Short mmCIF file of C-alpha atoms in Angstrom, two decimals:
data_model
loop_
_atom_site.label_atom_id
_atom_site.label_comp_id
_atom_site.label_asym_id
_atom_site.label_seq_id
_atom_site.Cartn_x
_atom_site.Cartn_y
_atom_site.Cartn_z
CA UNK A 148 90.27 -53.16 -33.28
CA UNK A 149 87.56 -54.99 -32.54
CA UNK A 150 86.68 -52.94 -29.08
CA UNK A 151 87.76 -49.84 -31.03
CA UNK A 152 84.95 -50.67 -33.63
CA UNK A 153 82.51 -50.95 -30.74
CA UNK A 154 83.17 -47.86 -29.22
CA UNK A 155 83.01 -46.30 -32.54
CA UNK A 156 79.28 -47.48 -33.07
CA UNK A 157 78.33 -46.52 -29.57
CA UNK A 158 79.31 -42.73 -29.93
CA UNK A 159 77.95 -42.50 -33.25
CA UNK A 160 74.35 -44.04 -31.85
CA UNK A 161 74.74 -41.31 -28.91
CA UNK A 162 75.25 -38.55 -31.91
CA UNK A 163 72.30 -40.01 -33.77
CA UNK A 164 69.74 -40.20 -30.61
CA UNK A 165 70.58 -36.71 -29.90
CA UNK A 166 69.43 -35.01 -33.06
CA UNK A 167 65.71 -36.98 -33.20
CA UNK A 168 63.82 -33.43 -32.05
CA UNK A 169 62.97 -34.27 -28.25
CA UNK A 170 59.79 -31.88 -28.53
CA UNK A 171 56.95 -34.23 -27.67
CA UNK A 172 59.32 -35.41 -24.47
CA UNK A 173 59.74 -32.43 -23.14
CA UNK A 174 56.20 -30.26 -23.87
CA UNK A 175 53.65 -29.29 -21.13
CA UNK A 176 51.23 -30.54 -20.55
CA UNK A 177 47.38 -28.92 -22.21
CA UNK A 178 46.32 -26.23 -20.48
CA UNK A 179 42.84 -26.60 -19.08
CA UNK A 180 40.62 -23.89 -20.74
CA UNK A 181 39.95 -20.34 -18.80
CA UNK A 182 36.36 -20.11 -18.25
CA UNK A 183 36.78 -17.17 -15.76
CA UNK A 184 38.30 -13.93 -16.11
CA UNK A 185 38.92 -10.73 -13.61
CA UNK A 186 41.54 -9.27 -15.57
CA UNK A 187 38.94 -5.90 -16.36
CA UNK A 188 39.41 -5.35 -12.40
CA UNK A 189 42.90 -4.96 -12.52
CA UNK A 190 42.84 -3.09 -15.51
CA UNK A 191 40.09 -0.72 -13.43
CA UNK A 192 42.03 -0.19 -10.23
CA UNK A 193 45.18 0.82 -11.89
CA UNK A 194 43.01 3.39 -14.06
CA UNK A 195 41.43 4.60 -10.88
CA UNK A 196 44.78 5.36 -9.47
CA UNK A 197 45.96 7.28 -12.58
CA UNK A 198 42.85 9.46 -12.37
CA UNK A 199 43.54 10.02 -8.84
CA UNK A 200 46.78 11.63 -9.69
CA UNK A 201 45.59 14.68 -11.38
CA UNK A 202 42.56 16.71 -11.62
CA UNK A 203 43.07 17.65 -15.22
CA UNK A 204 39.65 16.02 -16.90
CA UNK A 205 41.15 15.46 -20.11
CA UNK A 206 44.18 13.49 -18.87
CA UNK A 207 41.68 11.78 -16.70
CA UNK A 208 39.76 10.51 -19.47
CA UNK A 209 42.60 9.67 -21.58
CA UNK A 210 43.85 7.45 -18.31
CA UNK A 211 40.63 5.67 -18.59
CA UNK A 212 40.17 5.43 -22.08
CA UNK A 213 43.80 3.77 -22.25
CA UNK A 214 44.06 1.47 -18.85
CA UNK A 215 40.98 0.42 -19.17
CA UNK A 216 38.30 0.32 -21.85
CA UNK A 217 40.78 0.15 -24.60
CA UNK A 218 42.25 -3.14 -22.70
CA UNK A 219 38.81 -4.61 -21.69
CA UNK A 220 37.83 -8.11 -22.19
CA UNK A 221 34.64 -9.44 -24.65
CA UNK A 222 32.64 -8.88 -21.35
CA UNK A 223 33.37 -5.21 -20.81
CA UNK A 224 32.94 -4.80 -24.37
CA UNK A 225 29.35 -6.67 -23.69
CA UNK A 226 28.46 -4.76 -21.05
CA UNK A 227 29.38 -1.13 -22.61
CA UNK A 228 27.75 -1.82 -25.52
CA UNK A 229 24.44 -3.19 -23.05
CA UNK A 230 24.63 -0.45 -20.44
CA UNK A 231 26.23 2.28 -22.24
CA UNK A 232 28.40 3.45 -19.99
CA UNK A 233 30.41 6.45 -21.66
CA UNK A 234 33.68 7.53 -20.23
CA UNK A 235 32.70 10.84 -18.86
CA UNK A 236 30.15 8.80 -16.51
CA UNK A 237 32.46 6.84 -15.20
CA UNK A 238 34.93 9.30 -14.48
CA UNK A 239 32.30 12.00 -13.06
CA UNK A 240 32.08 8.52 -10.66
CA UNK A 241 34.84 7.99 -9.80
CA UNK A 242 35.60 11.78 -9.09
CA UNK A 243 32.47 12.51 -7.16
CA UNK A 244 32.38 9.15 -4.89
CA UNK A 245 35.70 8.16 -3.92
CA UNK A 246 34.59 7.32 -0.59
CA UNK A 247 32.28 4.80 -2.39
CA UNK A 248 34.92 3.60 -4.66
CA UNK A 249 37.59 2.89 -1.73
CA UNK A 250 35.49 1.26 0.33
CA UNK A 251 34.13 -1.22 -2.22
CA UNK A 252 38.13 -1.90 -3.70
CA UNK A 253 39.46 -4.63 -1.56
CA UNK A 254 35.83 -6.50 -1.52
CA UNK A 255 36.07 -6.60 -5.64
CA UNK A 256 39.15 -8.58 -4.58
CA UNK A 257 37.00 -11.61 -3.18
CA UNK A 258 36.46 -12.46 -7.06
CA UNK A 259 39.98 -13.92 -7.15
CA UNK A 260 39.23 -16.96 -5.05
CA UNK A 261 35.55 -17.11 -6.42
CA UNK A 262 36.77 -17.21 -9.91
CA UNK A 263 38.63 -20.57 -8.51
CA UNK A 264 35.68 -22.17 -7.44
CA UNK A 265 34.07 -21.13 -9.99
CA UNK A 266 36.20 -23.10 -12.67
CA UNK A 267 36.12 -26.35 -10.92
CA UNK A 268 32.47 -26.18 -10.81
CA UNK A 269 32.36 -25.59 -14.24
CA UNK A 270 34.93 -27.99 -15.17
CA UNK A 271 33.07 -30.64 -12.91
CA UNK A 272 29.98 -29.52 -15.35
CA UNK A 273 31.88 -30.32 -18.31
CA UNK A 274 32.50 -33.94 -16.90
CA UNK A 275 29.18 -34.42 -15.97
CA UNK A 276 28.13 -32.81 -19.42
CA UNK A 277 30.78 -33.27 -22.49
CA UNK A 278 28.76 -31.27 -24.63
CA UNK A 279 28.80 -28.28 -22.62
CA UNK A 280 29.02 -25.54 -25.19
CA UNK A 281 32.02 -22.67 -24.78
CA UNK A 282 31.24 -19.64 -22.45
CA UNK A 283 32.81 -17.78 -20.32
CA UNK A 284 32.38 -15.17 -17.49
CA UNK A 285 33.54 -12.30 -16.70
CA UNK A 286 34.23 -9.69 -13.76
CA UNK A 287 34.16 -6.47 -14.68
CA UNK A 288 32.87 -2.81 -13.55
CA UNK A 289 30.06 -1.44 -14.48
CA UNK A 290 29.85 1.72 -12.29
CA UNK A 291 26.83 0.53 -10.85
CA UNK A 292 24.70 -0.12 -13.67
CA UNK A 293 24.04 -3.81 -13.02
CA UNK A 294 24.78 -6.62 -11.08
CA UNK A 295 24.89 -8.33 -14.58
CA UNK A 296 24.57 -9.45 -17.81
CA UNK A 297 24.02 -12.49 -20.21
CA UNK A 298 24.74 -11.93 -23.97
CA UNK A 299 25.62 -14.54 -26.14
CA UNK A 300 27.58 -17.09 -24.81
CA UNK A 301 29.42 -14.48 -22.19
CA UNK A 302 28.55 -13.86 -18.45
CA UNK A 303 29.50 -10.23 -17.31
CA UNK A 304 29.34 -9.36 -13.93
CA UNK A 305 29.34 -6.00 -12.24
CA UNK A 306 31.92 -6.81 -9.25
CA UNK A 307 30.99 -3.42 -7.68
CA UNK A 308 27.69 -4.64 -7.31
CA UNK A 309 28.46 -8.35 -6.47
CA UNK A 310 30.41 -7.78 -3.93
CA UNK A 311 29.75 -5.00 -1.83
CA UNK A 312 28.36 -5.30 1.64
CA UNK A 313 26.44 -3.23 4.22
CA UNK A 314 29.41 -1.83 5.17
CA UNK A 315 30.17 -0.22 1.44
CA UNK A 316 30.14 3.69 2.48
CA UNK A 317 26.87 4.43 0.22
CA UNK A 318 26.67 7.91 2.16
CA UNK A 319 27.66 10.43 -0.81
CA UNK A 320 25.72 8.48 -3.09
CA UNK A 321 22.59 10.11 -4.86
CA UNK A 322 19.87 9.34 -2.32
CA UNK A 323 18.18 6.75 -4.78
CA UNK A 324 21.17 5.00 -5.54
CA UNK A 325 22.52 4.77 -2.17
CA UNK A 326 19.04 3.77 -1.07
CA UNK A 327 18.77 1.07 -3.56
CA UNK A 328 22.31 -0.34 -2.66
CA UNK A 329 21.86 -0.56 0.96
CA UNK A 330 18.98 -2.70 0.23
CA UNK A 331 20.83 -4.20 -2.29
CA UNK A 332 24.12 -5.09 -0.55
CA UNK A 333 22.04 -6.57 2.84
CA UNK A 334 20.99 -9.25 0.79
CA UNK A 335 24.57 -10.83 1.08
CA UNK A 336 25.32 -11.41 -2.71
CA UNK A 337 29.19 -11.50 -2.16
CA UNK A 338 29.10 -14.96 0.05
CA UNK A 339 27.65 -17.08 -2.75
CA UNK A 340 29.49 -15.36 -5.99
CA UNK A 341 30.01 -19.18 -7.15
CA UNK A 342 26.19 -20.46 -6.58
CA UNK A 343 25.12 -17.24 -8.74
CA UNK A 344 27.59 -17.19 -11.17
CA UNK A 345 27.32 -21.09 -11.86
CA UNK A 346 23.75 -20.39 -11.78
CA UNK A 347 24.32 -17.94 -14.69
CA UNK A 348 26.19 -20.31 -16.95
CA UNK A 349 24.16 -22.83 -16.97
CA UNK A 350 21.74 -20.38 -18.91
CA UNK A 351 24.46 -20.20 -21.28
CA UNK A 352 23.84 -23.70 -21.99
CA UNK A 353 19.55 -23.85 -22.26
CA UNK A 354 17.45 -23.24 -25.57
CA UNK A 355 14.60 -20.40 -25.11
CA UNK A 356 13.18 -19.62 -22.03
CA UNK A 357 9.75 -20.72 -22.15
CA UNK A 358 6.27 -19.62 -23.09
CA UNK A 359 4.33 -20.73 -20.11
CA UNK A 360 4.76 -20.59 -16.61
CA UNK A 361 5.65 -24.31 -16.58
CA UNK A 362 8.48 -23.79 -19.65
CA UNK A 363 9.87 -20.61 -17.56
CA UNK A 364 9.97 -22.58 -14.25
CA UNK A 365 11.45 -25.50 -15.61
CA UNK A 366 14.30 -23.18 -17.51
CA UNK A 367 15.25 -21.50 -14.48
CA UNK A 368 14.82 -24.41 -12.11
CA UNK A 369 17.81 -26.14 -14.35
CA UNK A 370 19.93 -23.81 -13.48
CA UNK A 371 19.16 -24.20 -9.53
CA UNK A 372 18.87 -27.33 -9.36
CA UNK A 373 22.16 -28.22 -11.42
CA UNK A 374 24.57 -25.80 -9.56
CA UNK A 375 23.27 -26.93 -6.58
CA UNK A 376 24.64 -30.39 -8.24
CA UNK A 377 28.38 -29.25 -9.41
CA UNK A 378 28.71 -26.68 -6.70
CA UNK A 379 27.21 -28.80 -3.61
CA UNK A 380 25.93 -25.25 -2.60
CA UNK A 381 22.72 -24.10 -3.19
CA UNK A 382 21.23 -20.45 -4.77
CA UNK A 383 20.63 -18.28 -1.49
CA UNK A 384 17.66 -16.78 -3.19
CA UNK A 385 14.67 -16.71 -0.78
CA UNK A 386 12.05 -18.95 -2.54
CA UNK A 387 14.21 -21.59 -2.14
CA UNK A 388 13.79 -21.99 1.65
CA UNK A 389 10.24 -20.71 1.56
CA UNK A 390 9.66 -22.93 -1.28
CA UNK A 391 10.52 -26.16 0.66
CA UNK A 392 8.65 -25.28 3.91
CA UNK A 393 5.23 -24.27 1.67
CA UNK A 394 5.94 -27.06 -1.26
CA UNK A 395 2.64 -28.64 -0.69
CA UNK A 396 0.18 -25.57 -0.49
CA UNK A 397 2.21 -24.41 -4.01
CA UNK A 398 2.15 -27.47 -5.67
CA UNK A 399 -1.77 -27.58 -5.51
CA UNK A 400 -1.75 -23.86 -7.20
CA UNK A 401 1.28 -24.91 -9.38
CA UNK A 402 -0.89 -27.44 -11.53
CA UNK A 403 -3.41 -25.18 -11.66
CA UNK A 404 -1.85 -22.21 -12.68
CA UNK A 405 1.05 -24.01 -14.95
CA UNK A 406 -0.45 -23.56 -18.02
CA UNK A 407 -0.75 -20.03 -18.18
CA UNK A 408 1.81 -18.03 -20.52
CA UNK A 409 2.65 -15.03 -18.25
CA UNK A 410 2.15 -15.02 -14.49
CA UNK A 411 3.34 -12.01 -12.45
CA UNK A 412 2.60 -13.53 -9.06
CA UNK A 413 5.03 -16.49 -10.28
CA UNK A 414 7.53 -14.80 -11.38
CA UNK A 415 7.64 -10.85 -10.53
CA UNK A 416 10.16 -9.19 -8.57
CA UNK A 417 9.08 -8.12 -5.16
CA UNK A 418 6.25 -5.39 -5.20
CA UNK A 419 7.97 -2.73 -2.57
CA UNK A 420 5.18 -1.74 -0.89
CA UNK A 421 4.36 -5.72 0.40
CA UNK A 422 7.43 -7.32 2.39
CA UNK A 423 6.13 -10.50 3.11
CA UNK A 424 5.37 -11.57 -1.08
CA UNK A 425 8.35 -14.20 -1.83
CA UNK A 426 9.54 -13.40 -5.79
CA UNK A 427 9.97 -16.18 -8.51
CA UNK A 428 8.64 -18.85 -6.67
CA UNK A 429 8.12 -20.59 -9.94
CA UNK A 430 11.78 -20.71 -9.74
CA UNK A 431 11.12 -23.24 -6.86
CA UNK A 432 8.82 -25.25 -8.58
CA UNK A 433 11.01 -25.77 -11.01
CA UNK A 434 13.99 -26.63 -9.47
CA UNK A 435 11.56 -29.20 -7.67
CA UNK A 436 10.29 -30.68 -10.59
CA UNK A 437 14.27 -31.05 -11.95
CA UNK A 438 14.95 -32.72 -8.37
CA UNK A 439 12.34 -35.52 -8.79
CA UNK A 440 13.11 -35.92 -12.40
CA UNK A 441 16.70 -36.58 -11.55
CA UNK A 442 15.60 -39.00 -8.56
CA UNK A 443 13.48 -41.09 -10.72
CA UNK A 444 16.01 -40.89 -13.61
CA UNK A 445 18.10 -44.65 -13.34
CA UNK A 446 20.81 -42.80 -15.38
CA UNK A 447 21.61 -39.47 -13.96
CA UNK A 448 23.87 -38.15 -16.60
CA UNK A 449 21.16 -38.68 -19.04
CA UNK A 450 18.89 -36.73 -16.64
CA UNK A 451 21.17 -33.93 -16.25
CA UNK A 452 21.44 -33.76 -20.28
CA UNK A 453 18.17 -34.35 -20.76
CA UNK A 454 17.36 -31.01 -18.63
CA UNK A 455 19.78 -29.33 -20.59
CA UNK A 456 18.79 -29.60 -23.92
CA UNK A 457 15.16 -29.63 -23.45
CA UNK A 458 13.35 -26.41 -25.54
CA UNK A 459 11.39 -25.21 -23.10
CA UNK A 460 9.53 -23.00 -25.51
CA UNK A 461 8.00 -26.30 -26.41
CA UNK A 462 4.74 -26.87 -24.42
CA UNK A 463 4.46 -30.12 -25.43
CA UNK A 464 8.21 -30.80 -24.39
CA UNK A 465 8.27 -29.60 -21.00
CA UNK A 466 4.85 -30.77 -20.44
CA UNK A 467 6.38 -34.81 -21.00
CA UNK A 468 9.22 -33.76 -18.97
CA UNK A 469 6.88 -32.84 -16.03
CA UNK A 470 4.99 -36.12 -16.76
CA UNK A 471 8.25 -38.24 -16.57
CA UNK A 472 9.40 -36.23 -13.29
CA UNK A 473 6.30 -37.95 -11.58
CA UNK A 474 5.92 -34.66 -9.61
CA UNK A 475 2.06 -35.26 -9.99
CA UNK A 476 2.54 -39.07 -9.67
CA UNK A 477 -1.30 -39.29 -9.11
CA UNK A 478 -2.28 -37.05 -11.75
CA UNK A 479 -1.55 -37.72 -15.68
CA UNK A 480 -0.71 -34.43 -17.59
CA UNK A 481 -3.88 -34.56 -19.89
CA UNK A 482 -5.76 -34.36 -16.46
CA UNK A 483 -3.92 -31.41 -15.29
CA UNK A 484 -4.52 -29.57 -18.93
CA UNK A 485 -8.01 -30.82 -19.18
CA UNK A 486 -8.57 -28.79 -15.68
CA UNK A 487 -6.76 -25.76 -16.76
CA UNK A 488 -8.53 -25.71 -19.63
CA UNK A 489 -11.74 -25.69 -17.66
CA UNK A 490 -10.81 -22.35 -16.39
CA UNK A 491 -10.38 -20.52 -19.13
CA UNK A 492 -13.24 -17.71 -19.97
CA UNK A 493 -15.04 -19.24 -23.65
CA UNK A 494 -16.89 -16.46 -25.50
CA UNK A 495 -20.23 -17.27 -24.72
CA UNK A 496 -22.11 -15.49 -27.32
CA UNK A 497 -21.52 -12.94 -30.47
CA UNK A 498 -24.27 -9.99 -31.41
CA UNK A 499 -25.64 -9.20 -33.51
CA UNK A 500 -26.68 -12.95 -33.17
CA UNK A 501 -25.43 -14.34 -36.64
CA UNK A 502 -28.13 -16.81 -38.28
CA UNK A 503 -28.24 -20.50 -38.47
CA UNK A 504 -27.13 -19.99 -42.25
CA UNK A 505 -24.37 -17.91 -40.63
CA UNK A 506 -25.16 -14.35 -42.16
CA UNK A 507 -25.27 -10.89 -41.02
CA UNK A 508 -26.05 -7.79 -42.57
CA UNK A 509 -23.55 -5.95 -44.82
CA UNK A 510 -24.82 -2.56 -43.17
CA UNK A 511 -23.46 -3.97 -39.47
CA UNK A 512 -20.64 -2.12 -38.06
CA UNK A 513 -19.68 -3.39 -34.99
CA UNK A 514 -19.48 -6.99 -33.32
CA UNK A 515 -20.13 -7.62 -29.84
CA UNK A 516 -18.35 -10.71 -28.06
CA UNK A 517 -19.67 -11.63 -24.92
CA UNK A 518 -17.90 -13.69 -21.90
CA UNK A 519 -19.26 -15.56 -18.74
CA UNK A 520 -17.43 -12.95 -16.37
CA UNK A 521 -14.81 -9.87 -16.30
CA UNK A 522 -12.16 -10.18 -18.19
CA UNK A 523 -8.74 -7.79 -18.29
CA UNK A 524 -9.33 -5.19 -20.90
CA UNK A 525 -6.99 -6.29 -22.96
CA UNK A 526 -7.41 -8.03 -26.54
CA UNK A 527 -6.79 -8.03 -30.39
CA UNK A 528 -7.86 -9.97 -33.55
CA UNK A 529 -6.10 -11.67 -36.17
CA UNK A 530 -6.62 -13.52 -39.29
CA UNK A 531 -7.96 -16.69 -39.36
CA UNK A 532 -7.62 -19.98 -41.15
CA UNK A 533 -8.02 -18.26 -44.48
CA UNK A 534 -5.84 -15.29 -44.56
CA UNK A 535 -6.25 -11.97 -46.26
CA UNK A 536 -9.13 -13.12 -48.14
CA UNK A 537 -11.79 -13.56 -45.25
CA UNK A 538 -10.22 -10.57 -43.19
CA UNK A 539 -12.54 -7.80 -42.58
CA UNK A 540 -11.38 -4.17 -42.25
CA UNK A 541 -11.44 -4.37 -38.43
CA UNK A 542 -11.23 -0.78 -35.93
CA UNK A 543 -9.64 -0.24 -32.57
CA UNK A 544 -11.40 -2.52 -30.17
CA UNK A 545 -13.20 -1.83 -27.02
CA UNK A 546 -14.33 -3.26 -23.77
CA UNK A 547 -17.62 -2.62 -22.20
CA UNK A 548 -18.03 -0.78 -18.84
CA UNK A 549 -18.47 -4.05 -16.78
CA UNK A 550 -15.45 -5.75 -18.78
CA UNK A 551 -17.59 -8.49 -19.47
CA UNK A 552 -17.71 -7.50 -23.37
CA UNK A 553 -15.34 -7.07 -26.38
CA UNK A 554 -17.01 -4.57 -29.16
CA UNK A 555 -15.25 -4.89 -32.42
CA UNK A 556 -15.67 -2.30 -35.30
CA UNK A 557 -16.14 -3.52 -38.53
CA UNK A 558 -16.34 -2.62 -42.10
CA UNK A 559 -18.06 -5.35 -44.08
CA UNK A 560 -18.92 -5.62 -47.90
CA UNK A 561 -22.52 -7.76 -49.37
CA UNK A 562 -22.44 -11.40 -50.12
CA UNK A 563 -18.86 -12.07 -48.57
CA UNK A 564 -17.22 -14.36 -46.51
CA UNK A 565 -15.54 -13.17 -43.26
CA UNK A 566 -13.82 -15.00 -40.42
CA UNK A 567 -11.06 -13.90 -37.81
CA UNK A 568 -9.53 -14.93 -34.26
CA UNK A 569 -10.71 -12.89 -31.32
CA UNK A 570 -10.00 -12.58 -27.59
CA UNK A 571 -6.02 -13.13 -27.70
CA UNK A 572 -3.09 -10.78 -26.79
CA UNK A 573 -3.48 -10.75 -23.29
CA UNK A 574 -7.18 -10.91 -22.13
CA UNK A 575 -7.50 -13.01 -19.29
CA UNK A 576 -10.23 -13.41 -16.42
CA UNK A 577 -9.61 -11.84 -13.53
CA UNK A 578 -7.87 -14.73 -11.88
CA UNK A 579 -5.27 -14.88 -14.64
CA UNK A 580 -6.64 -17.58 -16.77
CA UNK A 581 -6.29 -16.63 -20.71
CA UNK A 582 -9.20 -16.37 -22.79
CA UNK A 583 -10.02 -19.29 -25.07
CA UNK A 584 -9.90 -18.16 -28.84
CA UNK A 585 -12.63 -18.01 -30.92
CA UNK A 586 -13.35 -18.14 -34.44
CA UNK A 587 -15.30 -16.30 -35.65
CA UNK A 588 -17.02 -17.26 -38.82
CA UNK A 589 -19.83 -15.88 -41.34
CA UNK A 590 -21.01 -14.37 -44.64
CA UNK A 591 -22.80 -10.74 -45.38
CA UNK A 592 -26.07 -11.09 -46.90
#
C-alpha cells in the first residue's frame, strides 16, 4: 500500500508539472531589430517582369502600381513623395531602356550582402552608442533620380544608382543622362555601399548642420570619422586622401577661413570645367578635428557621444569642441576668432556725415555706407535694437560702380529717432570674409 501510495503521488506530480504553461521555456529568443531593408528591389524586379510580358500600357501600369508602389516600404514612400516619380515615368523607363535596366539587375543584387554589413556596423554603433535613436535604411529604385535621400529618421537609397558600374550599358540613354552616369558610375560607388550608407546614418543621429564652415565641417566630419570607427573602412571620397597628404597647407587656411558662415571653395561640388579642384574638403577637416578629439579623449565612448550630440548650429559649441580637440594646440580659440575677426571689411564711414549730436536732415533721402575695399554686391538692412519704432521707410539698396559703397534710400520724418543694421545678408569682401554689421544710429533735425 505503502509503494502503491508512492507511485500514486509520483504520477499525479508528473500530471501537475505538465499543465504549468511551458511558454517562457520554450520561446525564441528577441529578434535583433532590422535596420536595413531591400525588400522594394524585389518588389521592382518582379514588376519589371510583369511589364515585360505585355505591351498593353494600361496593364503595364496597373502591374506597377500593384507589385510595386502599392507594396513599397516608408523609404519608397519617402522617396516618391521627394522625387516625384509618377508611374507613367517609370514605366516609359523601363519600356524605352531595357538594355539599361538588364544590365544594371544583377548589380542591384550586391545590396543583399551590403545590407549585412551594414547591420553589424550599425549594431556595433548601437554598442558603442546606447542612445542611438531608431532609423533605418532603405534600398529602393528611383529610376535614376538620385543616388539618395535623408528624410526624417529614414535613409533611401537609389540602388540603380549605387550600384552600377562602367560597364552599366548607358548607350540608349538620353545623351545627358548617359553622360552624367558614365561619370557617375567610374567613381566606383558600388565597392563601399557600407562606408556610404553608414556614413548616411550617422546623420540620422546629429542635431542641425551648422552655420559656419567650422559647424558644417565638424557635422559631416562625424559621420567620416565614426564609420570609419564601426566599419574599420573608410569613406572613398577623394578629399580624404588629398586631405591627409595636404593637411598642413589646409590647416593654416582652415583657421583662417573657419569662421565664415558659407564657403563654396570648402564645401562646393566640383566646378566641371576645373578637374584638378578637390570638393568638400571641409569634410576633411572635420573628420580631422573628430580624429584628434577622440585621441586626446581618455574615455572614448564619451568622445564618440560627445560628437554625436553636439549642435553644431551652435558657434559657441563647436568652437569649445575644436578647442578641446587641441587641433590648434598652439593657438587658443579666442586667438583664432580675434584674427578672423581682423579680416572682416568694417564700414568705414556713413554720408551724409551725421553730426557729433548725431542728426541729419529730415529732407535726406539716401545714405551712403562706405567700406575699406570691394565688397560682393550683395546686402540688406534690418531693424535694430529698438524695433518698429526707430525703423525708417528704407528702398531697394544699391552698390556703387567700384563695389566699394552701399547707397540706401530713405524716407525720413523731422525730429525723429532712427537706427537700423546694415551690411548683412551676404556681403562679403572679395576674399570671402563677411562684412561686420553696423549700427546705424541718429535723429532728423
Amino acid at each position: 500500500m505503502k509503494q502503491e501510495k508512492t507511485l500514486k503521488g509520483s504520477i499525479a506530480g508528473v500530471l501537475l508539472l505538465a499543465m504549468i504553461p511551458l511558454t517562457g521555456a520554450f520561446e525564441a529568443p528577441p529578434q535583433k531589430p532590422q535596420r536595413v531593408f531591400t525588400t522594394d528591389l524585389d518588389h521592382f524586379w518582379t514588376a519589371y517582369d510583369s511589364i515585360r510580358t505585355t505591351k498593353d500600357s494600361l496593364k503595364q501600369v496597373r502591374f506597377f502600381n500593384r507589385i510595386y508602389l502599392s507594396k513599397g516600404s516608408p523609404g519608397l514612400k519617402a522617396f516618391q513623395e521627394v522625387k516625384g516619380n509618377s508611374v507613367g515615368l517609370w514605366v516609359s523607363s523601363i519600356r524605352r531602356y531595357p538594355r539599361f535596366w538588364n544590365s544594371i539587375r544583377p548589380r542591384t543584387q550586391l545590396t543583399k550582402a551590403a545590407a549585412q554589413e551594414i547591420e553589424a556596423s550599425l549594431a556595433k554603433l548601437k554598442t558603442l552608442y546606447p542612445a542611438l535613436r531608431p532609423s533605418k535604411v532603405y534600398f529602393t529604385m528611383g529610376n535614376m533620380r538620385s543616388s539618395g535621400i535623408t528624410k526624417d529618421s529614414l535613409v533611401v537609397i537609389g540602388a540603380e544608382m549605387a550600384t552600377g558600374s562602367p560597364q552599366t550599358d548607358v548607350t540608349r540613354l538620353p545623351k545627358n543622362t548617359a553622360a552624367f552616369l558614365s561619370r557617375y558610375y567610374k567613381k566606383g560607388w558600388s565597392d563601399d555601399l557600407v562606408p556610404v550608407n553608414v556614413h548616411e546614418y550617422v546623420h540620422t543621429q546629429l542635431s542641425g548642420y551648422g552655420k559656419s564652415v567650422l559647424g558644417q565641417a565638424l557635422n559631416e566630419g562625424t559621420c567620416d570619422f565614426v564609420t570609419e570607427l564601426v566599419t574599420g573602412k573608410a569613406v572613398p571620397f577623394p578629399y580624404l586622401p588629398y586631405g591627409k597628404l595636404h593637411e598642413a597647407a589646409l590647416k593654416e587656411r582652415f583657421k583662417l577661413e573657419m569662421f565664415i558662415p558659407v564657403y563654396l571653395n570648402w564645401s562646393a561640388d566640383q566646378a566641371p570645367d576645373d578637374f584638378t579642384h578637390v570638393a568638400d574638403l571641409n569634410y576633411y577637416m572635420g573628420y580631422a578635428i573628430c580624429k584628434a578629439y577622440y585621441a586626446q579623449a581618455l574615455n572614448k565612448t564619451q568622445a564618440v557621444r560627445d560628437m554625436l550630440t553636439l549642435d553644431y548650429t551652435n558657434d559657441r559649441a563647436v568652437q569649445e569642441f575644436l578647442e578641446k580637440s587641441k587641433y590648434y594646440p598652439e593657438e587658443p580659440i579666442r586667438q583664432l576668432r580675434e584674427a578672423f575677426n581682423q579680416k572682416q571689411p568694417d564700414p568705414t564711414r556713413v554720408r551724409p556725415f551725421v553730426a557729433e549730436n548725431g542728426t541729419i536732415d529730415a529732407t535726406t533721402t539716401q545714405l551712403t555706407v562706405d567700406f575699406p575695399q570691394p565688397v560682393s554686391p550683395y546686402a540688406s538692412v534690418r531693424r535694430g535694437p529698438r524695433g518698429e519704432a526707430t525703423w525708417p521707410t528704407v528702398g531697394a539698396l544699391r552698390f556703387s560702380g567700384d563695389n566699394k559703397s552701399v547707397i540706401v534710400p530713405v524716407q525720413l520724418q523731422p525730429a525723429h529717432d532712427y537706427e537700423f543694421i546694415v551690411a548683412e545678408g551676404g556681403s562679403r569682401s572679395l576674399e570671402d570674409y563677411p562684412l561686420k554689421s553696423y549700427l546705424l544710429k541718429f535723429s532728423t533735425k
